[in-house]
Amino acid sequence: MELLTNFGQLFLISAPWLLLGLFIAGLINVYLPKDFLNKHLGEEGFLTTVKAALIGAPMPLCSCGVIPAALGLRRAGASKSATTAFLVSTPETGVDSITVSYVLLGPFMAIIRPIAAICSAIVAGVLVGSEKKPIEVTAESLPEKNTQAATSACCSTKAKVEAEPAKTSCCSTKAVAEPVKKSCCAKTDASALNTGATTQSHWAKFSQAVAYSSTSLLADTAKWLLIGLFFAALVQTFVPENFFLQWGNGIVAMVVVILVSIPMYICATASTPIAAGLLLSGVSPGAVLVFMLAGPATNVATLGIVAKELGKRAIVAYLVGVIGVAVLFGLLTDYLVEHYGIVVAPMLGEHHEILPEWFMYMTSFVLAGLLLRLVWKHFSQPKHVHAASV
């Protein structure tokens, strides 16, 4: 019974952030041009990874909300390194978590936490992007190249029409008999496309974004999200609160914190009060920082999505980047606190709710309804439809 209660509480807390992440992913899919993503986040490389990490760092998304948002980026054209950096930096830090860290942990932790999160995202993104998988590269890059080739051939000024005398040049200035098949390079076509794009109202785009978020994207993430919440409920139910006290501080405490935080399903903001409680219990500031970095970025749901979208081998690079940087910054934090007398003082009396309770209940009912709708659509469709979709 306690397990179900904890699962319900985690679902209640995660629902608004998950819906926010789904909504952002829908807006990305509808409004953000693919050319923009291909230009800024489409290529593998260090600069692209840094951009993605900086874009994700201030966003107020938790580990549940960042999953659909990262999927939206990936499917809109973002590279593996950019997707990974966004997937790490967004849940590890944010504007809301920085302010809460300042209140509960002091100014030092509020400063070093986002720096460590951005560095962790960059390292993980570079490591995942450096993995060469020929099958994935050819499957994703060939259609783009073919599309670019077709576009360039369509607008080319060279006489390539001689090979196909039956077809008329798409760049020809002559009048085309069929009004639908107009020149792709003509000015009249460009204006026609612009007017056609403007005819689509903002409400239609908004509806398209909501439909994409609540159907296909939610269906792709629902399984791992529920698994992650269940594992978090297991940890919350069966792992005692004073479990970390026996390990004290140092590298051993950091390893234990990492092992326990992997199944947990917690966001950067929600992990801050827990980190303050660990700090009061005697856990070192370095181990507390490791908990706040590893917990939001290495939960079961995120690892499942990484394996599904980026490949199973990417999990190793992902974990090495996140955990390695977290431990390094944890050791650095303990060193700075010990040698320079930096005070890391929690202020647990300043407890406050980020979202009103009625809003969390409302969003949880909406999310539960969307999940039930997906289940009903899955079992109500005929078997041959599932076979054809697979």
PDB file of N, CA and C in Angstrom, residues 3 14 101 127-128 151 261 301 319 337 341 345:
ATOM      1  N   LEU A   3       3.777   1.475  -1.263  1.00  0.00           N
ATOM      2  CA  LEU A   3       4.373   1.579  -2.595  1.00  0.00           C
ATOM      3  C   LEU A   3       3.434   2.300  -3.559  1.00  0.00           C
ATOM      4  N   SER A  14       5.134  14.773 -10.845  1.00  0.00           N
ATOM      5  CA  SER A  14       5.750  14.766 -12.175  1.00  0.00           C
ATOM      6  C   SER A  14       4.799  15.204 -13.275  1.00  0.00           C
ATOM      7  N   SER A 101      18.285  26.242  -4.797  1.00  0.00           N
ATOM      8  CA  SER A 101      19.593  25.876  -4.252  1.00  0.00           C
ATOM      9  C   SER A 101      20.178  27.008  -3.427  1.00  0.00           C
ATOM     10  N   LEU A 127      31.029  12.628 -25.840  1.00  0.00           N
ATOM     11  CA  LEU A 127      31.292  11.184 -25.825  1.00  0.00           C
ATOM     12  C   LEU A 127      30.256  10.415 -26.634  1.00  0.00           C
ATOM     13  N   VAL A 128      28.981  10.766 -26.492  1.00  0.00           N
ATOM     14  CA  VAL A 128      27.938  10.075 -27.256  1.00  0.00           C
ATOM     15  C   VAL A 128      28.057  10.407 -28.739  1.00  0.00           C
ATOM     16  N   THR A 151      16.723  19.264 -54.425  1.00  0.00           N
ATOM     17  CA  THR A 151      16.442  20.692 -54.426  1.00  0.00           C
ATOM     18  C   THR A 151      17.437  21.443 -55.294  1.00  0.00           C
ATOM     19  N   SER A 261      20.792   6.759  -6.705  1.00  0.00           N
ATOM     20  CA  SER A 261      20.080   7.802  -7.447  1.00  0.00           C
ATOM     21  C   SER A 261      19.679   7.360  -8.844  1.00  0.00           C
ATOM     22  N   ALA A 301      14.158   5.871 -16.703  1.00  0.00           N
ATOM     23  CA  ALA A 301      13.423   6.328 -17.877  1.00  0.00           C
ATOM     24  C   ALA A 301      14.351   6.999 -18.881  1.00  0.00           C
ATOM     25  N   LEU A 319      26.684   7.480 -19.413  1.00  0.00           N
ATOM     26  CA  LEU A 319      26.948   7.312 -17.985  1.00  0.00           C
ATOM     27  C   LEU A 319      28.351   7.757 -17.610  1.00  0.00           C
ATOM     28  N   VAL A 337      35.590  23.385  -0.070  1.00  0.00           N
ATOM     29  CA  VAL A 337      34.923  23.620   1.214  1.00  0.00           C
ATOM     30  C   VAL A 337      35.893  23.408   2.364  1.00  0.00           C
ATOM     31  N   GLY A 341      37.324  27.091   3.656  1.00  0.00           N
ATOM     32  CA  GLY A 341      36.338  27.409   4.672  1.00  0.00           C
ATOM     33  C   GLY A 341      35.008  27.906   4.130  1.00  0.00           C
ATOM     34  N   ALA A 345      25.422  25.973   4.003  1.00  0.00           N
ATOM     35  CA  ALA A 345      24.449  25.920   5.096  1.00  0.00           C
ATOM     36  C   ALA A 345      23.041  25.759   4.553  1.00  0.00           C
TER      37      ALA A 345
END
